[in-house]
Amino acid sequence: MMPDLLRPLCADEERGDDATVYSCRPRLTHVGWHGVWVDLELPSAGRDLPPVEVRVFEADVQVAHRTIDVEVVPTALPDHGVEFTQWFHADCLATYYGVEPWSEAHWRVVAEQLRAAAQMGVTMVLTPLWTPPLDTAPGSYRPTVQLLDISCDDGVYHFGTDRLERWIRLLEQVGIAGVEVPHLFTQWGARLTPRFRMSVDGEVVDRFGWDTPATDPEYAYFLSSLVPFLKQWFESRIGLDHVVFHVSDEPNEHHLESYRAASDIARPLLEGARTLEALSHPEYIELVDEPVVATDAVLDFRRDGIEPAWVYHCVAQDVGVSNRFIAQESVRTRALGWQLWKFGVKGFLHWGFNFYYGQLSVCPIDPFADTSAGGGFISGDAFIVYPGPDGVVWPSLRHRLVRDAFVDLAAARTAESLLGRSQVLSIIDPDSTLGYDSGWVDSHTWLERRHRLDHAVAEHLRGMGRDRVTLVGARRQTSPWDGINDFGRTGIR
């Protein structure tokens, strides 16, 4: 009964001199609260924009009517300036739609979901060069979605990149520049190895995996061929600065010996490449090159004099910090954007763009009936888009909120370049309380601050003589909760 899935509505459009009117008739699927989310795409440069009216009908009865005045700021929003990576689960798409991995049907679905990721502000995705050894029950394997062709003849490894090249072209088409390489060792301890599919002396086999220790000499030999090849290929294709590698995930006191042993194998091979690692314990920072710090662990790192350049949140960050759970207030999700701007963060990571399995990938789930990975995670953690019919992506309310968080970030960057950092802070953080775990305000206040920021930028530009719209910028928004009391069970979002 919580709002999340955004099913597309057909709307009748009427254009006039005074307003553009959109009328829609949603099909109500249950008795209770319903919401309508309106995405407004602003016109091309220089066009005036009259008020927009939205009318919602149930049967033939109008249950909602809103006139939206839109103010266009006469400057372009830049890129938000943060590397935003998502763990993309290509195997979940093959399973849900019942298609063969990397068949044409699979590629079409993957393309649509990558496009939806880019629309949310994502700049990098986990790329299945081999099936990522993540969220998998020990001893079991997820469906193989390996992009890399691997062969071994007389002990010499060779690599083919036809599918990988197609993936990179697809990323370029949708506007995603970065690649996150799967972890080189298993999750939560780096004790074992991923499984690789390869041709060995002409026979296709699965090699390595749960029965192969991380320190296995043959695996070390394999990595000595694989990692240099990937570094050279990515450097020539997209530039190595657009690629990040991982050893394993979240090393802690239980993993020190195994993680250090795996790192000793991988790090010499990774010299010159970027290596990130999720980390919640500052005492182990010497083990990693660049920590990706859980937002509820930032204070621990600050006590050690470290301001994290990368942060993440997931199911464990369930109290007191921003996240994207379905049951959270929308402003708690959107708050991330200005948090990232205030603390100069370079990167943000989330693990669950489209994880449609139960926890540890033990079974497929129906994301329209189960939003919690079989009860393993808080609803909303595992995925942020829904697999619609025929491969069409249906977004969630949270997809739009995360998008708007990164648009807030871009707006703050724009304002800082024009007004200076102190003035921006005086608008979006007037009490100097904004933190990862503090400075919470209601949605009305948040949107009013965003409007004041836009207005300050517009006034500054008018003072510079730029009073015509040159490019589409930010939009004024009403509160996501406006209209609920006025319109009963149908609210305009």
Coordinates of N, CA and C in Angstrom, one line a residue, residues 120-273:
M120 N 18.7 8.4 -14.4 CA 18.8 8.7 -12.9 C 20.0 9.4 -12.5
G121 N 21.0 9.6 -13.4 CA 22.2 10.3 -13.1 C 23.4 9.4 -13.0
V122 N 23.2 8.1 -13.2 CA 24.3 7.1 -13.1 C 25.4 7.4 -14.2
T123 N 26.6 7.3 -13.8 CA 27.8 7.6 -14.7 C 28.7 6.3 -14.9
M124 N 28.4 5.3 -14.1 CA 29.2 4.1 -14.1 C 28.4 2.9 -13.7
V125 N 28.6 1.7 -14.3 CA 27.9 0.5 -13.9 C 28.8 -0.7 -13.8
L126 N 28.4 -1.5 -12.8 CA 29.1 -2.8 -12.7 C 28.9 -3.6 -14.0
T127 N 30.0 -3.9 -14.6 CA 30.0 -4.6 -16.0 C 30.4 -6.0 -15.8
P128 N 29.6 -7.0 -16.3 CA 29.8 -8.4 -16.1 C 30.9 -9.0 -17.0
L129 N 32.1 -8.5 -16.9 CA 33.2 -9.1 -17.6 C 33.2 -10.6 -17.3
W130 N 33.0 -11.0 -16.1 CA 32.6 -12.3 -15.7 C 31.5 -12.2 -14.7
T131 N 30.8 -13.3 -14.5 CA 29.6 -13.2 -13.6 C 30.1 -12.7 -12.2
P132 N 29.6 -11.6 -11.8 CA 30.1 -11.0 -10.5 C 29.9 -12.0 -9.3
P133 N 30.9 -12.2 -8.5 CA 30.8 -13.1 -7.3 C 30.1 -12.4 -6.2
L134 N 28.9 -11.9 -6.3 CA 28.2 -11.1 -5.4 C 26.9 -11.6 -5.0
D135 N 26.5 -11.5 -3.7 CA 25.2 -11.9 -3.3 C 24.8 -13.3 -3.7
T136 N 25.7 -14.2 -3.5 CA 25.5 -15.6 -3.9 C 25.7 -16.5 -2.8
A137 N 24.8 -17.4 -2.6 CA 25.0 -18.4 -1.5 C 26.2 -19.3 -1.7
P138 N 27.0 -19.5 -0.7 CA 28.2 -20.3 -0.9 C 27.9 -21.7 -1.5
G139 N 28.6 -22.1 -2.5 CA 28.4 -23.3 -3.2 C 27.5 -23.3 -4.3
S140 N 26.8 -22.2 -4.5 CA 25.9 -22.0 -5.7 C 26.4 -21.0 -6.6
Y141 N 25.8 -20.9 -7.8 CA 26.2 -19.9 -8.8 C 25.0 -19.3 -9.4
R142 N 25.2 -18.0 -9.8 CA 24.2 -17.3 -10.5 C 24.4 -17.6 -12.0
P143 N 23.3 -17.4 -12.8 CA 23.4 -17.6 -14.2 C 24.6 -16.9 -14.8
T144 N 25.3 -17.6 -15.8 CA 26.5 -17.0 -16.4 C 26.1 -15.9 -17.3
V145 N 26.7 -14.8 -17.1 CA 26.4 -13.6 -18.0 C 27.8 -13.0 -18.4
Q146 N 28.8 -13.8 -18.5 CA 30.1 -13.3 -18.8 C 30.3 -12.7 -20.2
L147 N 30.7 -11.5 -20.2 CA 30.9 -10.8 -21.5 C 32.2 -11.2 -22.1
L148 N 33.2 -11.5 -21.3 CA 34.6 -11.7 -21.9 C 34.7 -13.2 -22.4
D149 N 35.2 -13.3 -23.6 CA 35.5 -14.7 -24.1 C 36.9 -15.0 -23.6
I150 N 37.0 -16.2 -23.1 CA 38.3 -16.7 -22.5 C 38.6 -18.1 -23.1
S151 N 39.9 -18.2 -23.5 CA 40.3 -19.5 -23.9 C 41.7 -19.8 -23.3
C152 N 42.0 -21.0 -23.1 CA 43.3 -21.4 -22.6 C 43.9 -22.6 -23.5
D153 N 44.9 -22.3 -24.2 CA 45.5 -23.3 -25.0 C 47.0 -23.5 -24.6
D154 N 47.3 -24.8 -24.3 CA 48.6 -25.1 -23.8 C 49.1 -24.2 -22.7
G155 N 48.2 -23.9 -21.8 CA 48.5 -23.1 -20.6 C 48.6 -21.6 -20.9
V156 N 48.3 -21.1 -22.1 CA 48.3 -19.7 -22.4 C 46.9 -19.2 -22.5
Y157 N 46.6 -18.1 -21.8 CA 45.2 -17.5 -21.8 C 45.1 -16.5 -22.9
H158 N 43.9 -16.5 -23.6 CA 43.6 -15.5 -24.6 C 42.2 -15.0 -24.3
F159 N 42.0 -13.7 -24.7 CA 40.7 -13.1 -24.4 C 40.1 -12.4 -25.6
G160 N 38.8 -12.6 -25.7 CA 38.0 -12.0 -26.8 C 37.1 -11.0 -26.3
T161 N 36.8 -9.9 -27.0 CA 36.1 -8.8 -26.5 C 34.9 -8.4 -27.3
D162 N 34.3 -9.3 -28.1 CA 33.2 -8.9 -29.0 C 32.0 -8.4 -28.2
R163 N 31.6 -9.2 -27.2 CA 30.5 -8.8 -26.4 C 30.8 -7.6 -25.5
L164 N 32.0 -7.6 -25.0 CA 32.4 -6.4 -24.2 C 32.4 -5.1 -25.0
E165 N 32.9 -5.2 -26.3 CA 32.9 -4.0 -27.1 C 31.4 -3.6 -27.4
R166 N 30.5 -4.5 -27.6 CA 29.1 -4.1 -27.8 C 28.6 -3.4 -26.5
W167 N 28.9 -3.9 -25.4 CA 28.5 -3.3 -24.1 C 29.0 -1.9 -24.0
I168 N 30.3 -1.7 -24.3 CA 30.8 -0.4 -24.2 C 30.2 0.6 -25.2
R169 N 29.9 0.1 -26.4 CA 29.1 1.0 -27.3 C 27.8 1.3 -26.8
L170 N 27.1 0.4 -26.1 CA 25.8 0.6 -25.6 C 25.9 1.7 -24.4
L171 N 26.9 1.6 -23.6 CA 27.1 2.6 -22.6 C 27.3 4.0 -23.2
E172 N 28.1 4.0 -24.2 CA 28.3 5.3 -24.9 C 27.0 5.9 -25.5
Q173 N 26.2 5.0 -26.0 CA 24.9 5.5 -26.6 C 24.0 6.1 -25.5
V174 N 23.9 5.5 -24.3 CA 23.0 6.0 -23.3 C 23.7 7.1 -22.5
G175 N 25.0 7.3 -22.6 CA 25.6 8.4 -21.9 C 26.3 8.0 -20.6
I176 N 26.7 6.7 -20.4 CA 27.4 6.3 -19.3 C 28.9 6.1 -19.6
A177 N 29.8 6.7 -18.9 CA 31.2 6.8 -19.3 C 32.0 5.7 -18.6
G178 N 31.6 5.2 -17.4 CA 32.5 4.5 -16.6 C 32.1 3.0 -16.5
V179 N 33.1 2.2 -16.1 CA 33.0 0.8 -16.0 C 33.5 0.3 -14.6
E180 N 32.7 -0.4 -13.9 CA 33.2 -1.0 -12.7 C 33.4 -2.5 -12.9
V181 N 34.6 -2.9 -12.8 CA 35.0 -4.3 -13.0 C 34.6 -5.2 -11.9
P182 N 34.0 -6.4 -12.1 CA 33.6 -7.2 -11.0 C 34.8 -7.6 -10.1
H183 N 34.5 -7.9 -8.8 CA 35.5 -8.2 -7.8 C 36.3 -9.4 -8.3
L184 N 37.6 -9.4 -8.0 CA 38.5 -10.4 -8.3 C 38.4 -11.6 -7.4
F185 N 37.8 -11.4 -6.2 CA 37.7 -12.5 -5.3 C 36.3 -12.5 -4.7
T186 N 35.9 -13.5 -4.0 CA 34.5 -13.6 -3.5 C 34.2 -12.5 -2.4
Q187 N 32.9 -12.3 -2.2 CA 32.5 -11.3 -1.3 C 32.7 -11.7 0.2
W188 N 32.8 -10.7 1.0 CA 32.9 -10.9 2.5 C 34.0 -11.9 2.9
G189 N 35.2 -11.5 2.5 CA 36.3 -12.2 3.0 C 37.4 -12.5 2.0
A190 N 37.1 -12.5 0.8 CA 38.1 -12.7 -0.3 C 38.8 -14.1 -0.1
R191 N 38.1 -15.1 0.3 CA 38.7 -16.4 0.6 C 38.8 -17.2 -0.6
L192 N 37.8 -17.0 -1.6 CA 37.7 -17.9 -2.7 C 37.7 -17.1 -4.0
T193 N 37.4 -17.7 -5.1 CA 37.5 -17.0 -6.4 C 36.2 -17.1 -7.2
P194 N 36.0 -16.1 -8.1 CA 34.8 -16.2 -9.0 C 34.9 -17.4 -9.9
R195 N 33.8 -17.7 -10.5 CA 33.8 -18.8 -11.6 C 33.9 -18.1 -12.9
F196 N 34.8 -18.7 -13.8 CA 35.0 -18.2 -15.1 C 34.6 -19.3 -16.1
R197 N 33.9 -18.9 -17.2 CA 33.6 -19.9 -18.2 C 34.7 -19.7 -19.3
M198 N 35.3 -20.8 -19.8 CA 36.3 -20.6 -20.8 C 36.5 -21.9 -21.6
S199 N 37.1 -21.8 -22.7 CA 37.5 -22.9 -23.5 C 38.9 -23.3 -23.2
V200 N 39.1 -24.6 -22.7 CA 40.4 -25.1 -22.4 C 40.7 -26.2 -23.4
D201 N 41.7 -25.9 -24.2 CA 42.1 -26.9 -25.2 C 40.9 -27.4 -26.0
G202 N 40.0 -26.4 -26.3 CA 38.9 -26.7 -27.2 C 37.6 -27.2 -26.5
E203 N 37.7 -27.4 -25.2 CA 36.5 -27.8 -24.5 C 36.0 -26.7 -23.5
V204 N 34.7 -26.3 -23.6 CA 34.1 -25.3 -22.8 C 33.9 -25.8 -21.4
V205 N 34.5 -25.2 -20.4 CA 34.4 -25.6 -19.0 C 34.2 -24.4 -18.1
D206 N 33.8 -24.7 -16.9 CA 33.8 -23.7 -15.8 C 35.0 -23.9 -14.9
R207 N 35.8 -22.9 -14.8 CA 37.0 -23.0 -14.0 C 37.0 -22.0 -12.8
F208 N 37.7 -22.5 -11.8 CA 37.8 -21.7 -10.5 C 36.4 -21.7 -9.9
G209 N 36.2 -20.9 -8.9 CA 34.9 -20.9 -8.2 C 35.0 -21.2 -6.7
W210 N 33.9 -21.7 -6.1 CA 33.9 -21.9 -4.7 C 34.9 -22.9 -4.2
D211 N 35.4 -23.8 -5.0 CA 36.3 -24.8 -4.6 C 37.8 -24.4 -4.8
T212 N 38.0 -23.1 -5.2 CA 39.3 -22.7 -5.5 C 39.7 -21.6 -4.5
P213 N 40.7 -21.8 -3.6 CA 41.2 -20.8 -2.7 C 41.7 -19.6 -3.4
A214 N 41.6 -18.5 -2.7 CA 42.1 -17.2 -3.3 C 43.6 -17.3 -3.6
T215 N 44.3 -18.0 -2.9 CA 45.8 -18.1 -3.1 C 46.2 -19.2 -4.0
D216 N 45.3 -19.8 -4.7 CA 45.6 -20.9 -5.6 C 46.6 -20.4 -6.7
P217 N 47.7 -21.1 -6.9 CA 48.7 -20.6 -7.8 C 48.2 -20.5 -9.2
E218 N 47.3 -21.4 -9.7 CA 46.8 -21.4 -11.0 C 45.9 -20.1 -11.2
Y219 N 45.2 -19.8 -10.1 CA 44.4 -18.6 -10.2 C 45.2 -17.3 -10.3
A220 N 46.3 -17.3 -9.5 CA 47.2 -16.2 -9.5 C 47.8 -16.1 -10.9
Y221 N 48.2 -17.2 -11.5 CA 48.7 -17.2 -12.9 C 47.7 -16.6 -13.9
F222 N 46.4 -17.1 -13.7 CA 45.3 -16.6 -14.6 C 45.2 -15.1 -14.4
L223 N 45.2 -14.5 -13.2 CA 45.1 -13.1 -13.0 C 46.3 -12.4 -13.6
S224 N 47.4 -13.0 -13.6 CA 48.6 -12.3 -14.2 C 48.5 -12.1 -15.7
S225 N 47.5 -12.9 -16.3 CA 47.2 -12.7 -17.8 C 46.0 -11.7 -17.9
L226 N 45.0 -12.0 -17.1 CA 43.7 -11.3 -17.2 C 43.8 -9.8 -16.9
V227 N 44.4 -9.4 -15.8 CA 44.4 -8.0 -15.3 C 45.2 -7.1 -16.3
P228 N 46.4 -7.5 -16.6 CA 47.2 -6.7 -17.6 C 46.4 -6.5 -18.9
F229 N 45.8 -7.6 -19.4 CA 45.0 -7.5 -20.6 C 43.9 -6.4 -20.5
L230 N 43.1 -6.5 -19.4 CA 42.0 -5.6 -19.2 C 42.5 -4.1 -19.1
K231 N 43.6 -4.0 -18.3 CA 44.2 -2.6 -18.2 C 44.5 -2.0 -19.6
Q232 N 45.2 -2.8 -20.4 CA 45.6 -2.4 -21.7 C 44.4 -2.1 -22.6
W233 N 43.4 -3.0 -22.6 CA 42.2 -2.9 -23.4 C 41.4 -1.7 -23.1
F234 N 41.2 -1.5 -21.8 CA 40.4 -0.3 -21.3 C 41.1 1.0 -21.6
E235 N 42.4 1.0 -21.4 CA 43.2 2.2 -21.7 C 43.1 2.6 -23.1
S236 N 43.1 1.7 -24.0 CA 43.0 2.0 -25.4 C 41.6 2.3 -25.9
R237 N 40.6 1.8 -25.1 CA 39.2 1.9 -25.6 C 38.5 3.1 -24.9
I238 N 38.5 3.2 -23.6 CA 37.8 4.3 -22.9 C 38.7 5.1 -22.0
G239 N 39.9 4.7 -21.8 CA 40.8 5.4 -20.9 C 40.7 4.7 -19.5
L240 N 41.8 4.4 -18.9 CA 41.8 3.6 -17.7 C 41.3 4.5 -16.5
D241 N 41.2 5.8 -16.6 CA 40.7 6.6 -15.6 C 39.2 6.5 -15.5
H242 N 38.5 5.8 -16.5 CA 37.1 5.6 -16.4 C 36.8 4.2 -15.9
V243 N 37.7 3.5 -15.4 CA 37.6 2.1 -14.9 C 38.0 2.0 -13.5
V244 N 37.2 1.2 -12.7 CA 37.6 0.9 -11.3 C 37.6 -0.6 -11.1
F245 N 38.5 -1.1 -10.3 CA 38.6 -2.5 -10.0 C 38.3 -2.7 -8.5
H246 N 38.0 -3.9 -8.1 CA 37.8 -4.3 -6.7 C 38.6 -5.6 -6.5
V247 N 39.1 -5.7 -5.2 CA 39.6 -7.0 -4.8 C 38.5 -7.8 -4.2
S248 N 37.9 -7.3 -3.1 CA 36.7 -7.9 -2.5 C 35.9 -6.9 -1.7
D249 N 34.8 -7.3 -1.1 CA 33.9 -6.3 -0.5 C 34.0 -6.3 1.0
E250 N 34.0 -5.1 1.6 CA 33.9 -4.9 3.0 C 34.9 -5.7 3.9
P251 N 36.2 -5.6 3.7 CA 37.1 -6.3 4.6 C 36.9 -5.8 6.1
N252 N 36.9 -6.7 7.0 CA 36.8 -6.3 8.4 C 37.7 -7.3 9.3
E253 N 37.5 -7.3 10.6 CA 38.4 -8.0 11.5 C 38.3 -9.5 11.2
H254 N 37.2 -10.0 10.6 CA 37.1 -11.4 10.3 C 37.8 -11.8 9.1
H255 N 38.3 -10.8 8.3 CA 38.8 -11.1 6.9 C 40.2 -10.7 6.7
L256 N 40.9 -10.2 7.8 CA 42.2 -9.6 7.6 C 43.2 -10.5 6.9
E257 N 43.3 -11.7 7.3 CA 44.3 -12.6 6.8 C 44.0 -12.9 5.3
S258 N 42.7 -13.3 5.1 CA 42.4 -13.7 3.7 C 42.4 -12.5 2.8
Y259 N 41.9 -11.4 3.2 CA 41.9 -10.2 2.3 C 43.3 -9.8 2.0
R260 N 44.2 -9.8 3.0 CA 45.5 -9.3 2.8 C 46.2 -10.3 1.8
A261 N 46.0 -11.6 1.9 CA 46.6 -12.5 1.0 C 46.1 -12.3 -0.4
A262 N 44.8 -12.1 -0.6 CA 44.2 -11.8 -1.9 C 44.8 -10.5 -2.5
S263 N 44.9 -9.5 -1.6 CA 45.3 -8.2 -2.0 C 46.8 -8.3 -2.5
D264 N 47.6 -9.1 -1.8 CA 49.0 -9.2 -2.2 C 49.1 -9.8 -3.6
I265 N 48.2 -10.6 -4.0 CA 48.2 -11.1 -5.3 C 47.8 -10.1 -6.4
A266 N 46.7 -9.3 -6.0 CA 46.1 -8.5 -7.0 C 46.7 -7.1 -7.1
R267 N 47.2 -6.5 -6.0 CA 47.6 -5.1 -6.1 C 48.8 -4.9 -7.0
P268 N 49.8 -5.8 -7.0 CA 50.9 -5.5 -8.0 C 50.4 -5.5 -9.4
L269 N 49.4 -6.3 -9.7 CA 48.8 -6.4 -11.1 C 48.0 -5.1 -11.4
L270 N 47.4 -4.5 -10.3 CA 46.5 -3.4 -10.5 C 47.3 -2.1 -10.5
E271 N 48.6 -2.1 -10.3 CA 49.3 -0.8 -10.3 C 49.0 0.0 -11.5
G272 N 48.7 1.3 -11.2 CA 48.4 2.2 -12.3 C 46.9 2.3 -12.6
A273 N 46.1 1.4 -12.0 CA 44.6 1.4 -12.2 C 44.0 1.8 -10.9

